[in-house]
Amino acid sequence: AVISTAIVASFVIPLLLLVRTLAEDRGMDAARQQANTVAVLVAGLHDDPRIADLLQPTLGGSEASTSVVLADGRLIGAPWPGASQDPDYVRAAQGQAFSVKDPSGGRVYVPVLISEGVAVVRASMTPAQLTEGVPLAWASIVALGLVLSGVAVAVTSQVGRSVSRPLLAVTDTAHRLRG
């Protein structure tokens, strides 16, 4: 029973970690896709005076909270307090695309080179969005692991009885013959 439970646990624990990692990756991929979509739009519409209105459907249509800081410093989309002093903004404004995942969530930064300079697109996901569905999946996996361990204990018990009954009969017979 202990061995079978250890085997089940050796599969369940990595599976729990895999589920969490896949959920985080799914969230970051959604942010990356949103940032890239908005970056393409900014590249094409940067000189249109209606850019904020034209981007609004795309900015609001995603689970990722998306901000755009244009080359002139105007902010479009989700609030980004102190963007110009944010080290990640400065890094992206220097032309580097990257993503960050930390306890405050995940963020994808995409610079857009335009004639006026560099616009920066940031798509953010909260920690809750990055772990969406994980508790339910974990509960299901742990429940399945417990059921498998319970079945293993029951089967082990039956196998133990099937082996020990004949041996007990032989012992009983030996005592009667000696006796």
C-alpha positions as a Markdown table, in Angstrom:
| # | Residue | x | y | z |
|---|---|---|---|---|
| 1 | Ala | 0.0 | 0.0 | 0.0 |
| 2 | Val | 2.8 | 2.4 | 0.8 |
| 3 | Ile | 4.6 | 1.7 | -2.4 |
| 4 | Ser | 1.5 | 2.1 | -4.5 |
| 5 | Thr | 0.7 | 5.4 | -2.8 |
| 6 | Ala | 4.3 | 6.6 | -3.3 |
| 7 | Ile | 4.0 | 5.7 | -7.0 |
| 8 | Val | 0.7 | 7.7 | -7.3 |
| 9 | Ala | 2.2 | 10.6 | -5.5 |
| 10 | Ser | 5.2 | 10.6 | -7.7 |
| 11 | Phe | 2.9 | 11.1 | -10.7 |
| 12 | Val | 0.5 | 13.5 | -9.0 |
| 13 | Ile | 3.0 | 16.1 | -7.7 |
| 14 | Pro | 4.7 | 16.7 | -11.1 |
| 15 | Leu | 1.3 | 16.8 | -12.7 |
| 16 | Leu | 0.2 | 19.6 | -10.3 |
| 17 | Leu | 3.3 | 21.6 | -11.2 |
| 18 | Leu | 2.7 | 21.0 | -14.9 |
| 19 | Val | -0.9 | 22.2 | -14.6 |
| 20 | Arg | 0.2 | 25.4 | -12.9 |
| 21 | Thr | 2.9 | 26.1 | -15.5 |
| 22 | Leu | 0.6 | 25.5 | -18.4 |
| 23 | Ala | -2.0 | 27.9 | -16.9 |
| 24 | Glu | 0.7 | 30.6 | -16.5 |
| 25 | Asp | 1.9 | 30.0 | -20.0 |
| 26 | Arg | -1.6 | 30.2 | -21.4 |
| 27 | Gly | -2.1 | 33.6 | -19.7 |
| 28 | Met | 1.3 | 34.9 | -20.9 |
| 29 | Asp | 0.5 | 33.7 | -24.4 |
| 30 | Ala | -2.8 | 35.6 | -24.3 |
| 31 | Ala | -0.9 | 38.8 | -23.2 |
| 32 | Arg | 1.8 | 38.3 | -25.8 |
| 33 | Gln | -0.8 | 37.9 | -28.6 |
| 34 | Gln | -2.7 | 41.0 | -27.4 |
| 35 | Ala | 0.5 | 43.0 | -27.3 |
| 36 | Asn | 1.6 | 41.9 | -30.7 |
| 37 | Thr | -1.9 | 42.7 | -32.2 |
| 38 | Val | -1.9 | 46.1 | -30.7 |
| 39 | Ala | 1.7 | 46.7 | -31.8 |
| 40 | Val | 0.7 | 46.0 | -35.4 |
| 41 | Leu | -2.2 | 48.4 | -35.2 |
| 42 | Val | -0.1 | 51.1 | -33.6 |
| 43 | Ala | 2.5 | 50.7 | -36.4 |
| 44 | Gly | -0.1 | 51.3 | -39.0 |
| 45 | Leu | -2.2 | 53.9 | -37.3 |
| 46 | His | 0.4 | 55.9 | -35.3 |
| 47 | Asp | -0.1 | 59.1 | -37.4 |
| 48 | Asp | -3.9 | 59.0 | -37.4 |
| 49 | Pro | -5.3 | 61.6 | -34.9 |
| 50 | Arg | -8.1 | 59.1 | -34.1 |
| 51 | Ile | -5.7 | 56.4 | -32.9 |
| 52 | Ala | -7.2 | 56.2 | -29.4 |
| 53 | Asp | -10.7 | 55.7 | -30.8 |
| 54 | Leu | -9.4 | 53.2 | -33.4 |
| 55 | Leu | -7.5 | 51.1 | -30.8 |
| 56 | Gln | -10.3 | 51.1 | -28.2 |
| 57 | Pro | -12.2 | 48.0 | -29.5 |
| 58 | Thr | -8.9 | 46.0 | -29.6 |
| 59 | Leu | -7.8 | 47.2 | -26.2 |
| 60 | Gly | -11.1 | 46.4 | -24.5 |
| 61 | Gly | -11.6 | 43.1 | -26.3 |
| 62 | Ser | -9.0 | 41.0 | -24.5 |
| 63 | Glu | -8.5 | 39.6 | -21.0 |
| 64 | Ala | -5.1 | 41.3 | -20.9 |
| 65 | Ser | -5.1 | 44.8 | -19.6 |
| 66 | Thr | -3.3 | 46.7 | -22.4 |
| 67 | Ser | -1.6 | 50.1 | -22.4 |
| 68 | Val | 0.1 | 52.0 | -25.2 |
| 69 | Val | 2.5 | 54.8 | -24.6 |
| 70 | Leu | 3.0 | 56.7 | -27.9 |
| 71 | Ala | 6.3 | 58.3 | -28.8 |
| 72 | Asp | 4.9 | 61.7 | -27.7 |
| 73 | Gly | 4.1 | 60.3 | -24.2 |
| 74 | Arg | 0.3 | 60.0 | -24.6 |
| 75 | Leu | -1.2 | 57.0 | -22.9 |
| 76 | Ile | -3.9 | 55.0 | -24.5 |
| 77 | Gly | -5.8 | 52.2 | -22.9 |
| 78 | Ala | -5.4 | 50.8 | -19.4 |
| 79 | Pro | -3.9 | 53.1 | -16.7 |
| 80 | Trp | -0.1 | 52.9 | -16.3 |
| 81 | Pro | 0.9 | 55.2 | -13.5 |
| 82 | Gly | 4.4 | 56.5 | -13.8 |
| 83 | Ala | 5.0 | 54.8 | -17.1 |
| 84 | Ser | 7.9 | 57.1 | -18.1 |
| 85 | Gln | 9.8 | 56.3 | -14.8 |
| 86 | Asp | 9.1 | 52.5 | -15.0 |
| 87 | Pro | 12.4 | 50.7 | -15.7 |
| 88 | Asp | 10.5 | 48.2 | -17.8 |
| 89 | Tyr | 9.1 | 51.0 | -19.9 |
| 90 | Val | 12.6 | 52.5 | -20.4 |
| 91 | Arg | 13.9 | 49.1 | -21.4 |
| 92 | Ala | 11.1 | 48.6 | -24.0 |
| 93 | Ala | 11.5 | 52.2 | -25.2 |
| 94 | Gln | 15.1 | 51.3 | -26.0 |
| 95 | Gly | 13.7 | 48.8 | -28.5 |
| 96 | Gln | 13.7 | 45.6 | -26.5 |
| 97 | Ala | 10.7 | 43.3 | -26.5 |
| 98 | Phe | 10.4 | 41.1 | -23.4 |
| 99 | Ser | 8.0 | 39.7 | -20.8 |
| 100 | Val | 8.1 | 39.7 | -17.0 |
| 101 | Lys | 6.4 | 37.3 | -14.7 |
| 102 | Asp | 6.5 | 38.0 | -10.9 |
| 103 | Pro | 4.2 | 37.9 | -7.9 |
| 104 | Ser | 2.3 | 40.9 | -9.2 |
| 105 | Gly | 1.4 | 39.1 | -12.4 |
| 106 | Gly | 2.7 | 38.9 | -15.9 |
| 107 | Arg | 3.5 | 41.7 | -18.4 |
| 108 | Val | 4.5 | 41.7 | -22.0 |
| 109 | Tyr | 6.3 | 44.7 | -23.5 |
| 110 | Val | 6.5 | 45.3 | -27.2 |
| 111 | Pro | 8.3 | 48.4 | -28.7 |
| 112 | Val | 6.9 | 49.8 | -31.9 |
| 113 | Leu | 9.4 | 51.8 | -34.0 |
| 114 | Ile | 7.5 | 54.7 | -35.7 |
| 115 | Ser | 8.6 | 57.8 | -37.4 |
| 116 | Glu | 8.2 | 59.9 | -34.2 |
| 117 | Gly | 10.2 | 57.5 | -32.1 |
| 118 | Val | 9.2 | 54.4 | -30.2 |
| 119 | Ala | 5.8 | 53.6 | -28.9 |
| 120 | Val | 5.6 | 50.9 | -26.1 |
| 121 | Val | 2.7 | 48.4 | -25.8 |
| 122 | Arg | 2.3 | 46.7 | -22.5 |
| 123 | Ala | -0.2 | 43.8 | -22.0 |
| 124 | Ser | -0.7 | 42.8 | -18.3 |
| 125 | Met | -2.3 | 39.7 | -16.6 |
| 126 | Thr | -3.1 | 39.6 | -12.9 |
| 127 | Pro | -1.9 | 36.6 | -10.8 |
| 128 | Ala | -5.5 | 35.4 | -10.7 |
| 129 | Gln | -5.7 | 35.4 | -14.5 |
| 130 | Leu | -2.4 | 33.5 | -14.6 |
| 131 | Thr | -3.7 | 30.8 | -12.3 |
| 132 | Glu | -7.3 | 30.6 | -13.6 |
| 133 | Gly | -8.6 | 27.1 | -13.3 |
| 134 | Val | -5.6 | 25.8 | -11.4 |
| 135 | Pro | -7.4 | 25.2 | -8.0 |
| 136 | Leu | -10.2 | 23.2 | -9.6 |
| 137 | Ala | -7.7 | 21.2 | -11.7 |
| 138 | Trp | -5.5 | 20.6 | -8.6 |
| 139 | Ala | -8.6 | 19.4 | -6.6 |
| 140 | Ser | -9.5 | 17.0 | -9.4 |
| 141 | Ile | -6.0 | 15.6 | -9.7 |
| 142 | Val | -5.6 | 15.2 | -5.9 |
| 143 | Ala | -9.1 | 13.5 | -5.7 |
| 144 | Leu | -8.1 | 11.1 | -8.5 |
| 145 | Gly | -4.8 | 10.4 | -6.7 |
| 146 | Leu | -6.7 | 9.6 | -3.5 |
| 147 | Val | -9.1 | 7.3 | -5.3 |
| 148 | Leu | -6.2 | 5.5 | -7.0 |
| 149 | Ser | -4.4 | 5.2 | -3.7 |
| 150 | Gly | -7.6 | 3.8 | -2.1 |
| 151 | Val | -8.1 | 1.3 | -4.9 |
| 152 | Ala | -4.4 | 0.3 | -4.5 |
| 153 | Val | -4.9 | -0.3 | -0.8 |
| 154 | Ala | -8.1 | -2.4 | -1.4 |
| 155 | Val | -6.4 | -4.5 | -4.1 |
| 156 | Thr | -3.3 | -4.9 | -1.9 |
| 157 | Ser | -5.5 | -6.1 | 1.0 |
| 158 | Gln | -7.3 | -8.6 | -1.2 |
| 159 | Val | -4.1 | -9.9 | -2.7 |
| 160 | Gly | -2.6 | -10.2 | 0.9 |
| 161 | Arg | -5.6 | -12.2 | 2.0 |
| 162 | Ser | -5.5 | -14.5 | -1.0 |
| 163 | Val | -1.9 | -15.3 | -0.2 |
| 164 | Ser | -2.3 | -15.6 | 3.6 |
| 165 | Arg | -5.4 | -17.8 | 3.7 |
| 166 | Pro | -3.7 | -20.9 | 2.1 |
| 167 | Leu | -0.7 | -20.3 | 4.4 |
| 168 | Leu | -3.0 | -20.1 | 7.5 |
| 169 | Ala | -4.6 | -23.4 | 6.3 |
| 170 | Val | -1.2 | -25.1 | 6.0 |
| 171 | Thr | -0.2 | -23.8 | 9.5 |
| 172 | Asp | -3.5 | -25.1 | 10.9 |
| 173 | Thr | -3.0 | -28.5 | 9.3 |
| 174 | Ala | 0.5 | -28.7 | 10.6 |
| 175 | His | -0.6 | -27.9 | 14.1 |
| 176 | Arg | -3.3 | -30.6 | 13.9 |
| 177 | Leu | -0.8 | -33.2 | 12.6 |
| 178 | Arg | 1.7 | -32.4 | 15.3 |
| 179 | Gly | -0.8 | -32.3 | 17.9 |
